[in-house]
């Protein structure tokens, strides 16, 4: 290549190569620079960088010569996400929308919002995901949420004609090039976390008589998610048939408590109660009837009103997790007990671990996978199968006993 052909090409400190380019298209000046190819690999030689520069300039010129109706309109990432929010996520669950908004506002907006989508390389995204996972030490599952956001943005861009099929396949479909998760750490904790029998005995004793005893019982005997637990209404408990219907959950939104539908179709389910739980709720309901008369003024004063799933206002007294004096209990009610259990027993307590314990115990009892999947409210049987893979102390002891039969 001649000197002219190497114009704009420069060597990096690490020995690899990069290039700058400038093109004028329809009277508009466009500038850019690249240090990696479309697959995110560095340019090892000056010739590779020069050839890539030549190709990108040619591609820009061809694009500018296409008829107006066939040209791909360049869009910034923030424009694409905004359009998705307005037109592409109707029908999405409230929890999904809230999570997407949080990831965008707190992370992606500042890093990628003002960039044109076609200026972002696979390497840019891979470096960002690696930074989140390895440098910032974010949980693997949390980093996966960012990957899904990028797929979402590119999917929205493709359906609206802002990127070509070729570019969409390169970023999201082709297994050799598409953006993907960083390699998982050797010590990454992705296992099911559950409580042992001894730990459950400690928790039974600790939670008895506390303000969140009912929430604890629901976690222990039903494996509810914390939002499902605190959003449960008395109308959803059928003591005669021993069934609890899960169809809503509690959320804070802009500082306001509201009830929202469960996130997925499989999350809407009927859970079967054991006798211990039925007896607990029968006694709780009997006590509630007494409180309704004896503490009527307190209950009237302490109740709050919130929007139900149909938009109508309901009293917090309709919720199962309200105290005898009418004070509502929320997902935040567990925080104090989490701290105290750590201080008093050195026990790491998360409400979600009750759900893990419930699922693991049912798996140990050889509950058919499809029934466990239904009771847990999983949308995929693959998630349920993790509980059959989890190995508990009780499971090992039972296994050793069976070995003795040899």
Coordinates of C-alpha atoms in Angstrom, one line a residue:
X1 CA 0.0 0.0 0.0
X2 CA 1.1 3.5 -0.7
X3 CA 1.5 6.3 1.9
X4 CA -1.8 7.7 0.9
X5 CA -3.5 4.3 1.5
X6 CA -2.1 4.3 5.1
X7 CA -3.5 7.8 5.8
X8 CA -5.4 8.0 9.1
X9 CA -3.8 4.8 10.4
X10 CA -1.8 4.9 13.6
X11 CA -0.2 2.6 16.0
X12 CA -1.4 2.2 19.6
X13 CA 0.8 1.9 22.7
X14 CA 0.1 -1.8 23.0
X15 CA 1.4 -2.4 19.5
X16 CA -1.9 -2.9 17.8
X17 CA -3.3 -0.5 15.2
X18 CA -6.2 1.9 14.8
X19 CA -7.5 4.4 12.3
X20 CA -9.4 7.7 12.0
X21 CA -11.7 8.5 9.1
X22 CA -13.7 11.5 7.8
X23 CA -16.4 11.4 5.1
X24 CA -18.7 14.0 3.8
X25 CA -22.1 12.6 3.0
X26 CA -24.8 14.8 1.5
X27 CA -23.1 17.9 2.7
X28 CA -22.7 16.5 6.3
X29 CA -19.3 15.7 7.8
X30 CA -19.0 12.4 9.7
X31 CA -15.9 11.5 11.7
X32 CA -15.0 8.4 13.6
X33 CA -12.2 6.2 14.8
X34 CA -11.8 2.4 15.3
X35 CA -9.3 0.3 17.2
X36 CA -11.0 -3.0 16.7
X37 CA -12.8 -4.8 13.9
X38 CA -16.6 -5.6 13.8
X39 CA -15.9 -8.8 15.8
X40 CA -14.2 -6.8 18.5
X41 CA -10.7 -8.1 17.7
X42 CA -7.7 -5.6 17.5
X43 CA -6.0 -4.8 14.3
X44 CA -2.7 -6.6 14.5
X45 CA -1.1 -5.0 11.5
X46 CA -1.1 -1.6 9.8
X47 CA -2.4 -3.2 6.7
X48 CA -5.4 -4.7 8.5
X49 CA -6.3 -1.3 9.9
X50 CA -5.9 0.4 6.5
X51 CA -8.1 -2.2 4.8
X52 CA -10.8 -1.8 7.5
X53 CA -10.7 2.0 7.1
X54 CA -11.1 1.6 3.4
X55 CA -14.1 -0.7 3.9
X56 CA -15.9 1.5 6.3
X57 CA -15.5 4.6 4.1
X58 CA -16.8 2.7 1.1
X59 CA -19.8 1.4 3.2
X60 CA -20.7 5.0 4.2
X61 CA -20.6 6.2 0.7
X62 CA -22.7 3.4 -0.6
X63 CA -25.3 4.1 2.1
X64 CA -25.4 7.7 1.2
X65 CA -26.1 6.9 -2.5
X66 CA -29.1 4.6 -1.7
X67 CA -32.6 6.0 -2.5
X68 CA -34.0 7.9 0.5
X69 CA -36.6 5.3 1.4
X70 CA -33.9 2.6 1.6
X71 CA -31.4 4.5 3.7
X72 CA -31.0 3.5 7.3
X73 CA -31.7 6.4 9.6
X74 CA -29.0 6.8 12.2
X75 CA -30.3 6.9 15.8
X76 CA -28.8 7.5 19.2
X77 CA -29.3 4.8 21.8
X78 CA -31.4 7.1 24.0
X79 CA -33.7 7.7 21.1
X80 CA -34.2 4.0 20.5
X81 CA -34.8 3.2 24.2
X82 CA -37.3 6.1 24.5
X83 CA -39.2 4.8 21.4
X84 CA -39.2 1.3 22.9
X85 CA -40.7 2.7 26.2
X86 CA -43.4 4.5 24.3
X87 CA -44.3 1.9 21.7
X88 CA -42.5 -1.4 22.4
X89 CA -43.3 -2.5 25.9
X90 CA -47.0 -2.3 26.3
X91 CA -48.2 -5.3 28.2
X92 CA -44.9 -5.8 30.0
X93 CA -45.1 -6.6 33.8
X94 CA -44.7 -3.6 36.1
X95 CA -41.6 -5.2 37.7
X96 CA -40.0 -5.6 34.3
X97 CA -40.6 -2.0 33.4
X98 CA -39.2 -0.8 36.7
X99 CA -36.1 -2.9 36.3
X100 CA -35.5 -1.7 32.7
X101 CA -35.9 1.9 33.8
X102 CA -33.5 1.4 36.7
X103 CA -30.8 -0.1 34.5
X104 CA -31.2 2.6 32.0
X105 CA -31.3 5.6 34.3
X106 CA -28.6 4.4 36.7
X107 CA -26.1 2.8 34.3
X108 CA -26.7 2.7 30.5
X109 CA -27.9 6.2 29.9
X110 CA -24.6 7.9 30.8
X111 CA -22.4 5.3 29.2
X112 CA -24.2 4.7 25.9
X113 CA -27.2 7.1 25.7
X114 CA -25.7 9.8 23.5
X115 CA -23.9 7.4 21.2
X116 CA -25.1 6.5 17.7
X117 CA -26.0 2.8 17.7
X118 CA -23.8 2.1 14.6
X119 CA -20.8 3.6 16.4
X120 CA -20.9 1.0 19.1
X121 CA -18.8 -2.1 18.5
X122 CA -19.1 -5.6 20.0
X123 CA -15.9 -4.8 21.8
X124 CA -17.4 -1.7 23.5
X125 CA -20.3 -3.8 24.9
X126 CA -18.1 -6.8 25.9
X127 CA -15.7 -4.5 27.7
X128 CA -18.6 -2.9 29.5
X129 CA -20.0 -6.2 30.6
X130 CA -16.6 -7.4 31.8
X131 CA -16.1 -4.2 33.7
X132 CA -19.4 -4.7 35.5
X133 CA -18.6 -8.3 36.3
X134 CA -14.9 -8.4 37.0
X135 CA -14.1 -4.8 38.1
X136 CA -17.3 -3.7 39.9
X137 CA -17.9 -7.3 41.1
X138 CA -21.5 -7.3 40.2
X139 CA -23.4 -10.6 40.5
X140 CA -23.4 -12.7 37.3
X141 CA -27.2 -12.7 37.2
X142 CA -27.3 -8.9 37.5
X143 CA -24.8 -8.5 34.6
X144 CA -27.1 -10.8 32.5
X145 CA -29.8 -8.1 32.9
X146 CA -27.5 -5.6 31.1
X147 CA -27.0 -8.1 28.3
X148 CA -30.7 -8.5 27.9
X149 CA -31.0 -4.7 27.7
X150 CA -28.6 -4.6 24.8
X151 CA -30.5 -7.4 23.0
X152 CA -33.7 -5.4 23.6
X153 CA -32.2 -2.2 22.2
X154 CA -30.8 -3.9 19.1
X155 CA -34.1 -5.7 18.6
X156 CA -36.1 -2.5 18.8
X157 CA -33.6 -0.8 16.3
X158 CA -34.0 -3.7 13.8
X159 CA -37.8 -3.8 13.9
X160 CA -37.8 0.0 13.3
X161 CA -35.3 -0.2 10.4
X162 CA -32.4 1.6 12.2
X163 CA -29.9 -1.2 11.6
X164 CA -29.6 -3.8 8.8
X165 CA -30.4 -7.5 9.2
X166 CA -26.7 -8.1 8.7
X167 CA -25.7 -5.9 11.7
X168 CA -28.5 -7.3 13.9
X169 CA -27.4 -10.8 13.2
X170 CA -23.8 -9.9 13.9
X171 CA -24.7 -8.3 17.3
X172 CA -27.4 -10.6 18.5
X173 CA -27.7 -13.9 16.5
X174 CA -24.4 -15.2 15.1
X175 CA -22.9 -17.3 17.8
X176 CA -19.3 -16.5 16.7
X177 CA -19.8 -12.7 16.9
X178 CA -22.8 -11.8 19.0
X179 CA -22.4 -10.0 22.3
X180 CA -22.3 -12.5 25.2
X181 CA -21.7 -12.8 28.9
X182 CA -18.1 -12.7 30.3
X183 CA -16.7 -16.1 31.3
X184 CA -18.1 -17.0 34.7
X185 CA -15.8 -16.8 37.7
X186 CA -14.7 -20.0 39.3
X187 CA -16.0 -19.0 42.7
X188 CA -19.3 -17.5 41.5
X189 CA -22.1 -18.5 43.8
X190 CA -25.0 -19.6 41.6
X191 CA -26.2 -22.4 43.8
X192 CA -29.5 -22.7 45.5
X193 CA -29.2 -21.3 49.1
X194 CA -31.4 -23.0 51.7
X195 CA -31.6 -23.4 55.4
X196 CA -30.7 -26.6 57.2
X197 CA -33.1 -28.3 59.7
X198 CA -31.1 -26.8 62.6
X199 CA -31.3 -23.3 61.1
X200 CA -35.0 -23.7 60.5
X201 CA -35.5 -24.5 64.1
X202 CA -33.7 -21.3 65.1
X203 CA -35.9 -19.3 62.6
X204 CA -39.1 -21.0 63.9
X205 CA -38.3 -19.9 67.4
X206 CA -37.1 -16.5 66.5
X207 CA -40.1 -15.5 64.3
X208 CA -42.8 -16.8 66.6
X209 CA -44.8 -13.8 67.9
X210 CA -42.9 -11.2 65.8
X211 CA -44.6 -8.7 63.5
X212 CA -43.6 -10.7 60.5
X213 CA -44.5 -14.2 61.7
X214 CA -47.2 -14.5 59.1
X215 CA -44.8 -13.6 56.3
X216 CA -42.3 -16.1 57.7
X217 CA -45.0 -18.9 57.7
X218 CA -45.9 -18.1 54.1
X219 CA -42.2 -18.2 53.1
X220 CA -41.6 -21.5 54.9
X221 CA -44.7 -23.4 53.9
X222 CA -45.5 -21.8 50.5
X223 CA -42.2 -20.6 49.1
X224 CA -43.7 -17.2 48.1
X225 CA -41.6 -14.4 46.7
X226 CA -41.4 -11.5 49.2
X227 CA -43.6 -9.2 47.0
X228 CA -46.2 -12.0 46.6
X229 CA -46.2 -12.5 50.3
X230 CA -46.9 -8.9 51.3
X231 CA -49.4 -8.4 48.5
X232 CA -51.6 -11.4 49.7
X233 CA -55.2 -10.6 50.5
X234 CA -57.5 -12.5 52.8
X235 CA -59.9 -13.0 49.8
X236 CA -57.1 -15.2 48.2
X237 CA -57.1 -17.7 51.1
X238 CA -59.6 -20.5 50.9
X239 CA -59.3 -22.4 54.3
X240 CA -62.0 -24.9 53.4
X241 CA -60.1 -26.2 50.4
X242 CA -56.7 -25.4 51.8
X243 CA -55.7 -23.3 48.8
X244 CA -54.0 -19.9 48.4
X245 CA -54.4 -18.1 45.1
X246 CA -51.4 -16.0 44.0
X247 CA -52.4 -13.3 41.5
X248 CA -50.8 -10.0 42.8
X249 CA -47.8 -8.6 44.5
X250 CA -46.8 -5.5 46.5
X251 CA -44.5 -2.8 45.0
X252 CA -43.3 0.6 45.9
X253 CA -43.6 3.0 43.0
X254 CA -42.5 6.7 43.4
X255 CA -42.9 6.3 47.2
X256 CA -46.4 4.9 46.9
X257 CA -47.4 1.3 47.9
X258 CA -49.5 -0.4 45.2
X259 CA -50.6 -3.9 44.3
X260 CA -49.7 -5.1 40.8
X261 CA -50.4 -8.3 38.9
X262 CA -47.7 -11.1 39.2
X263 CA -45.0 -10.8 36.6
X264 CA -45.7 -13.8 34.5
X265 CA -48.6 -16.0 33.6
X266 CA -47.0 -19.0 35.4
X267 CA -46.7 -16.7 38.5
X268 CA -50.4 -16.7 38.8
X269 CA -51.1 -20.0 40.6
X270 CA -52.8 -21.9 43.3
X271 CA -50.7 -23.1 46.3
X272 CA -51.8 -26.0 48.5
X273 CA -51.5 -25.5 52.2
X274 CA -50.3 -28.1 54.7
X275 CA -52.3 -28.7 58.0
X276 CA -49.8 -26.6 60.1
X277 CA -50.4 -23.6 57.9
X278 CA -54.1 -24.1 57.7
X279 CA -54.3 -24.2 61.5
X280 CA -52.2 -21.1 61.8
X281 CA -54.5 -19.1 59.4
X282 CA -57.6 -20.4 61.1
X283 CA -56.3 -19.0 64.5
X284 CA -55.1 -15.8 62.8
X285 CA -58.5 -15.2 61.2
X286 CA -60.3 -15.9 64.6
X287 CA -58.0 -13.4 66.3
X288 CA -58.6 -10.9 63.5
X289 CA -62.3 -11.0 64.1
X290 CA -61.7 -10.2 67.8
X291 CA -59.3 -7.3 66.9
X292 CA -61.9 -5.9 64.5
X293 CA -64.2 -5.2 67.4
X294 CA -61.7 -4.5 70.3
X295 CA -59.2 -2.4 68.3
X296 CA -61.7 -0.9 65.8
X297 CA -60.6 2.8 66.4
X298 CA -56.9 1.9 66.2
X299 CA -57.4 -0.1 63.0
X300 CA -59.4 2.7 61.4
X301 CA -56.7 5.2 62.3
X302 CA -53.7 3.1 61.2
X303 CA -55.0 1.7 58.0
X304 CA -53.8 3.1 54.7
X305 CA -55.4 2.9 51.2
X306 CA -53.7 1.7 48.1
X307 CA -54.5 0.9 44.5
X308 CA -55.4 -2.7 43.7
X309 CA -54.6 -4.4 40.4
X310 CA -57.9 -3.1 39.0
X311 CA -57.0 0.5 40.0
X312 CA -59.6 0.7 42.8
X313 CA -58.7 1.8 46.3
X314 CA -58.6 -0.8 49.0
X315 CA -57.8 -0.7 52.7
X316 CA -54.5 -2.3 54.0
X317 CA -56.8 -4.2 56.4
X318 CA -57.7 -6.5 53.5
X319 CA -54.1 -7.7 53.4
X320 CA -53.0 -10.8 55.3
X321 CA -49.8 -9.1 56.6
X322 CA -51.3 -6.3 58.7
X323 CA -50.9 -6.2 62.5
X324 CA -53.7 -6.6 65.0
X325 CA -53.9 -2.7 65.4
X326 CA -54.2 -2.3 61.6
X327 CA -50.6 -1.3 60.8
X328 CA -49.5 -2.5 57.4
X329 CA -46.4 -4.7 57.0
X330 CA -44.3 -4.3 53.8
X331 CA -41.3 -5.8 52.2
X332 CA -39.2 -3.5 54.3
X333 CA -40.5 -5.1 57.5
X334 CA -38.0 -7.9 57.1
X335 CA -34.9 -5.7 57.1
X336 CA -34.7 -5.3 60.9
X337 CA -35.0 -9.0 61.5
X338 CA -32.3 -9.7 58.9
X339 CA -29.9 -7.5 60.8
X340 CA -30.9 -9.0 64.2
X341 CA -30.5 -12.6 63.1
X342 CA -27.0 -11.9 61.9
X343 CA -26.1 -10.2 65.1
X344 CA -27.7 -12.7 67.5
X345 CA -27.1 -16.0 65.6
X346 CA -24.6 -15.1 62.9
X347 CA -27.2 -16.4 60.5
X348 CA -27.4 -14.9 57.0
X349 CA -31.1 -14.5 56.4
X350 CA -32.8 -13.5 53.2
X351 CA -36.5 -14.0 52.7
X352 CA -35.8 -15.5 49.3
X353 CA -33.8 -18.3 51.0
X354 CA -37.1 -19.6 52.5
X355 CA -38.3 -20.0 49.0
X356 CA -35.1 -21.9 48.1
X357 CA -35.6 -24.1 51.2
X358 CA -39.2 -24.8 50.3
X359 CA -38.2 -25.9 46.8
X360 CA -35.3 -28.0 47.9
X361 CA -37.3 -29.8 50.5
X362 CA -40.1 -30.7 48.0
X363 CA -37.4 -31.9 45.5
X364 CA -35.9 -34.1 48.2
X365 CA -39.4 -35.6 48.7
X366 CA -39.3 -36.6 45.0
X367 CA -42.1 -34.2 44.1
X368 CA -42.8 -34.5 40.4
X369 CA -41.0 -31.7 38.6
X370 CA -44.1 -30.4 36.9
X371 CA -45.9 -30.0 40.3
X372 CA -42.9 -28.3 41.9
X373 CA -42.7 -26.0 38.8
X374 CA -46.4 -25.1 39.3
X375 CA -46.1 -24.5 43.0
X376 CA -43.0 -22.3 42.6
X377 CA -44.5 -20.3 39.8
X378 CA -41.6 -20.9 37.4
X379 CA -42.0 -20.1 33.8
X380 CA -39.4 -22.7 32.8
X381 CA -38.9 -26.2 34.0
X382 CA -35.1 -25.6 33.7
X383 CA -35.3 -23.3 36.7
X384 CA -37.2 -25.9 38.7
X385 CA -34.6 -28.5 38.0
X386 CA -32.0 -26.6 40.0
X387 CA -33.7 -27.7 43.1
X388 CA -33.3 -31.3 42.2
X389 CA -29.6 -30.7 41.6
X390 CA -29.1 -28.9 44.9
X391 CA -27.5 -31.2 47.5
X392 CA -28.5 -30.7 51.1
X393 CA -27.1 -32.4 54.3
X394 CA -30.4 -34.2 54.7
X395 CA -30.3 -35.4 51.1
X396 CA -26.8 -36.8 51.6
X397 CA -27.8 -38.6 54.8
X398 CA -30.7 -40.2 53.1
X399 CA -28.5 -41.2 50.2
X400 CA -25.9 -42.8 52.5
X401 CA -28.7 -44.8 54.2
X402 CA -29.8 -46.1 50.8
X403 CA -26.2 -47.1 50.1
X404 CA -26.3 -49.3 53.2
X405 CA -29.0 -51.3 51.5
X406 CA -26.3 -52.6 49.1

